[in-house]
Structure formats: structure tokens, C-alpha cells
Coordinates of C-alpha atoms in Angstrom, one line a residue:
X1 CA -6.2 0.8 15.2
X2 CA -8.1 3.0 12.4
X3 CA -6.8 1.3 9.2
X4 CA -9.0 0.7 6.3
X5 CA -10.3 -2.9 7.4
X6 CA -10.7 -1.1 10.7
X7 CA -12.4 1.7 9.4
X8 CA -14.4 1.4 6.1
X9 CA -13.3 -2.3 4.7
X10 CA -16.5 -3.5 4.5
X11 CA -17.9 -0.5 2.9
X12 CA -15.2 -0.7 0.0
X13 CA -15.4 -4.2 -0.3
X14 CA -18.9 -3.8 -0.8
X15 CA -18.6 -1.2 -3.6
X16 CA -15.9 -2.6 -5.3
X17 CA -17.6 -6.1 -5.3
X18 CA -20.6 -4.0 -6.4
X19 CA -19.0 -2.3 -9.2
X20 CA -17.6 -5.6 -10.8
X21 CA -13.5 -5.4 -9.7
X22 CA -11.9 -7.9 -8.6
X23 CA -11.0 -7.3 -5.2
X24 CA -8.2 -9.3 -2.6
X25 CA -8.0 -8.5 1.3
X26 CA -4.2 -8.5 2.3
X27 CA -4.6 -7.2 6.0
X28 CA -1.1 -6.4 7.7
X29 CA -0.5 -9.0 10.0
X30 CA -1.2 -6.6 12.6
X31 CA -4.9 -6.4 11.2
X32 CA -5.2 -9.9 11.5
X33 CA -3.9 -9.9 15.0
X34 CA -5.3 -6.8 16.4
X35 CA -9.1 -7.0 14.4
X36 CA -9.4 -11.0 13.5
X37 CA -13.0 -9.6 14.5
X38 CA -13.3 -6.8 11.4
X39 CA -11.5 -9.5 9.1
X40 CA -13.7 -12.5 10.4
X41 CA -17.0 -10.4 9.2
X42 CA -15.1 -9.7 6.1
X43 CA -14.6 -12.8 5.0
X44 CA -17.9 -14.3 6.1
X45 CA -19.8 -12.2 4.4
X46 CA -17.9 -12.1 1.2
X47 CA -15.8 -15.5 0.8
X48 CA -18.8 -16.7 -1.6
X49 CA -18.6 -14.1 -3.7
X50 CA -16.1 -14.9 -7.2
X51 CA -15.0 -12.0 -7.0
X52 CA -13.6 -12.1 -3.5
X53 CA -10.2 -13.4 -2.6
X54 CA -8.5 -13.5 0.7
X55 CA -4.6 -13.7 1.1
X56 CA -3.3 -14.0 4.8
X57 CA -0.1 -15.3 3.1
X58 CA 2.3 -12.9 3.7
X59 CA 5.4 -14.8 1.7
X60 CA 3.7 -14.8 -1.2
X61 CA 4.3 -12.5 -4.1
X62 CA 1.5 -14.1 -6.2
X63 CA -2.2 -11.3 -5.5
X64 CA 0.6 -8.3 -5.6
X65 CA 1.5 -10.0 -9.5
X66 CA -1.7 -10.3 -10.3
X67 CA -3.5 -6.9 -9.1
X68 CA -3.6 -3.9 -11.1
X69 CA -3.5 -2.2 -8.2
X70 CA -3.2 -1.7 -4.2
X71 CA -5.4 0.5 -2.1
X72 CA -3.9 1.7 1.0
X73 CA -3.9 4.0 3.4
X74 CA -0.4 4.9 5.3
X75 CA 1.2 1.5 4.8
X76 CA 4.9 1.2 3.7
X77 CA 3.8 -2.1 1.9
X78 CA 2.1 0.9 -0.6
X79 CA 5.2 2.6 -1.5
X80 CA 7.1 -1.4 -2.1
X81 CA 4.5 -2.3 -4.2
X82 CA 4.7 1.0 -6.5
X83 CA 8.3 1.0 -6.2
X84 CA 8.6 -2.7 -7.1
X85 CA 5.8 -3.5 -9.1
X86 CA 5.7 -0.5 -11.0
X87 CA 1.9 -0.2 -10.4
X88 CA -0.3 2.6 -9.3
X89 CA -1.9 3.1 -5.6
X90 CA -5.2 4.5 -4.5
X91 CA -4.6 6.1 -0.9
X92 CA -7.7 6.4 1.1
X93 CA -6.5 9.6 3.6
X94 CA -7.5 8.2 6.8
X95 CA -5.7 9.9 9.7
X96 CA -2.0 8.9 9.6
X97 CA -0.7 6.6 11.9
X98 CA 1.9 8.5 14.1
X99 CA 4.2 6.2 16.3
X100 CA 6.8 8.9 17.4
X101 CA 5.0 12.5 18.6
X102 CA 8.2 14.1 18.5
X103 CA 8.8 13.7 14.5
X104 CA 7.8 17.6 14.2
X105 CA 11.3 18.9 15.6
X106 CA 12.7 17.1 12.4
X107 CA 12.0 19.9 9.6
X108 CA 11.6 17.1 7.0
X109 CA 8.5 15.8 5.0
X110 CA 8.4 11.7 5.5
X111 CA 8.6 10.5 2.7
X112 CA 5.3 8.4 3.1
X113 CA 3.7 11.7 3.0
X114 CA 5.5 13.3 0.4
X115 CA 5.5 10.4 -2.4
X116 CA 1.8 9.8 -1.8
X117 CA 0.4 11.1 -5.0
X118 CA 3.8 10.5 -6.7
X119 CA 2.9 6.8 -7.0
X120 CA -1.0 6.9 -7.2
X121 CA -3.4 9.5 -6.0
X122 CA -4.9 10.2 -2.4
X123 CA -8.9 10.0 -2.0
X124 CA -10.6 11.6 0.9
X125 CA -13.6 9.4 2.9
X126 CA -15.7 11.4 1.2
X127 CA -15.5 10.3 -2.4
X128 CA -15.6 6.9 -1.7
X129 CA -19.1 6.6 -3.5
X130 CA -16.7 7.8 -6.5
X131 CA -14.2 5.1 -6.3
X132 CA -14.5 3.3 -9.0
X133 CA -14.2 6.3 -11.3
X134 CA -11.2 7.2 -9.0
X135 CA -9.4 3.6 -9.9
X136 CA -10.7 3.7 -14.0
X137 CA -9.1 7.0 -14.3
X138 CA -5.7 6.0 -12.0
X139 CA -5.2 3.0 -14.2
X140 CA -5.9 4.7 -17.8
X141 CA -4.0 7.4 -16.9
X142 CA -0.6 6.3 -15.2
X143 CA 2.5 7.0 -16.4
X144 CA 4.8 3.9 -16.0
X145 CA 8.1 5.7 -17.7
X146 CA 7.4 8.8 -15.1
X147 CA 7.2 5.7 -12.3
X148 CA 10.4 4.6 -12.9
X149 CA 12.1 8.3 -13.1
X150 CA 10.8 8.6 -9.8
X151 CA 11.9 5.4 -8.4
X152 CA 15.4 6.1 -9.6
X153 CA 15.5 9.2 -7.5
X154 CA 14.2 8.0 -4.4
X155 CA 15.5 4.1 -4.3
X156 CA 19.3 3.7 -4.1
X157 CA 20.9 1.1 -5.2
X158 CA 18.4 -0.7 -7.0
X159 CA 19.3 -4.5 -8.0
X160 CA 22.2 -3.6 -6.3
X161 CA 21.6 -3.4 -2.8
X162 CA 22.9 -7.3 -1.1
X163 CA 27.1 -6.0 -2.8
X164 CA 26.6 -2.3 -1.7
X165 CA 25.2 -2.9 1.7
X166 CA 27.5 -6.5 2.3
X167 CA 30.6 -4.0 1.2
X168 CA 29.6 -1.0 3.5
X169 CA 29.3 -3.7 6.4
X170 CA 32.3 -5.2 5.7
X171 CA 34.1 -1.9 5.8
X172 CA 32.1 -1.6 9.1
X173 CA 33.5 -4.3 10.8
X174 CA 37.6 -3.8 9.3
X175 CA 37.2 -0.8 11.1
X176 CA 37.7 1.5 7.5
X177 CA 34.9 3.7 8.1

């Protein structure tokens, strides 16, 4: 896999630690299954370090309440946390993670591709010495109100979903669709 822990974790970690932020590893669970190697260094090398936290706790709301904000790369888990949380992400463009070759014949953007710098802003490998001027200026610069606009056009049925979907499925199943 080429995901950020993968790929550069311990390089940000680093930096960040370096440059005084506050920083939490929340690896997929995939990570933690596929690259318990990567995340093992991690955390050996960092979990004395205040400023270091580690969450393998994946029911937990608690380090997405108390963060800022999320780096990421293509993860889905970006665009819930945006969406949700009504916080900023920093995208680190790694190569995307394709599961289905064939997604070309559909003439559509995904949407993980087009709401990228909608909720955040994309930073290339090579301005990761930069980061921490990326974050400073993500965070004094986002625009909550313009957040939620844009959540209202893309998420349907927002604290409304459970009656909407239960109804739909219950239509399903009296056979009134």
C-alpha cells in the first residue's frame, strides 16, 4: 500500500513534532493490518514525545473533536470529517488509490477528486518542508460559512437520513417503487 504512514509518516511526524503541533496517528485499520511494521516504528520512536498521541480506536469520536485538523491523502474518512466536523483538511497528493481500472468509461469526476480542495487544500511531496506554513495559513484562512454551503449541496439529507432512507426501504419492500 502507498498511504501516508506507508509513504512519508515518519517524515511528517517528525516535522510536525518538530514544528511544535500537536500531532495524533489514526491509521485505517487497513494500515494497522497491512503495515503494523511502519506504525510499530512510529510509535516507538515517537510515543515519548508529549506531543504524540496514538488512536487505534476506531469507535471513538474523541482525537477527530479535538483536532483542528486531519491530514490525509485519498481517504473517504477526509471528506466525513470535513463534512461532519466542519473542519479543514490538508491533502498530501500521493498517487490515488484506484480499486476499479475501468472507472474511466464513466465520464464523471469522483467526487474524492473533485471536493479535494473544496474542503481543505491539496500539497504536493514536494512542499512538505513547507507544511507548517501550509496548515497556519489552512486554519487562519477557512471559511466555515462557505463549508457548510458546500456541504448542503453535496450531502442529502442531512440529520435526516435514518426517516428518508427507513421510508425509501419500506417503500422497497411494499413493492411501491
Amino acid at each position: 500500500t502507498s498511504g501516508i504512514v506507508e509513504t512519508i509518516g515518519d517524515k511528517l511526524i517528525q516535522k510536525l513534532l518538530a514544528d511544535g503541533f500537536r500531532v495524533t496517528l489514526r491509521p485505517h485499520t487497513q494500515t494497522i493490518k497491512l503495515s503494523r511494521h511502519r506504525v510499530d516504528e512510529i510509535l516507538k520512536k515517537y510515543k515519548e514525545n508529549p506531543l504524540f498521541n496514538f488512536d487505534s480506536d476506531m469507535s471513538s469520536q474523541i482525537s477527530f473533536d479535538e483536532s483542528d485538523l486531519m491530514i490525509s491523502d485519498w481517504s473517504g474518512a477526509a471528506f466525513e470529517y470535513a463534512f461532519g466536523l466542519n473542519k479543514p483538511v490538508l491533502f498530501i497528493d500521493l498517487p490515488r488509490k484506484i480499486n476499479n481500472l475501468e472507472y474511466l468509461k464513466i465520464k464523471a469526476v469522483p467526487l474524492e477528486v473533485k471536493l479535494r480542495s473544496e474542503v481543505g487544500a491539496i500539497m504536493s511531496l514536494g512542499e512538505l518542508e513547507n507544511i507548517s506554513d501550509k496548515i497556519n495559513n489552512l486554519l487562519l484562512n477557512y471559511d466555515k460559512e462557505r463549508q457548510i454551503t458546500m456541504r448542503n449541496k453535496v450531502v442529502f439529507n442531512l440529520m435526516n437520513a435514518d426517516k428518508v432512507s427507513a421510508k425509501k426501504l419500506q417503500e422497497i419492500i411494499n413493492g411501491n417503487v
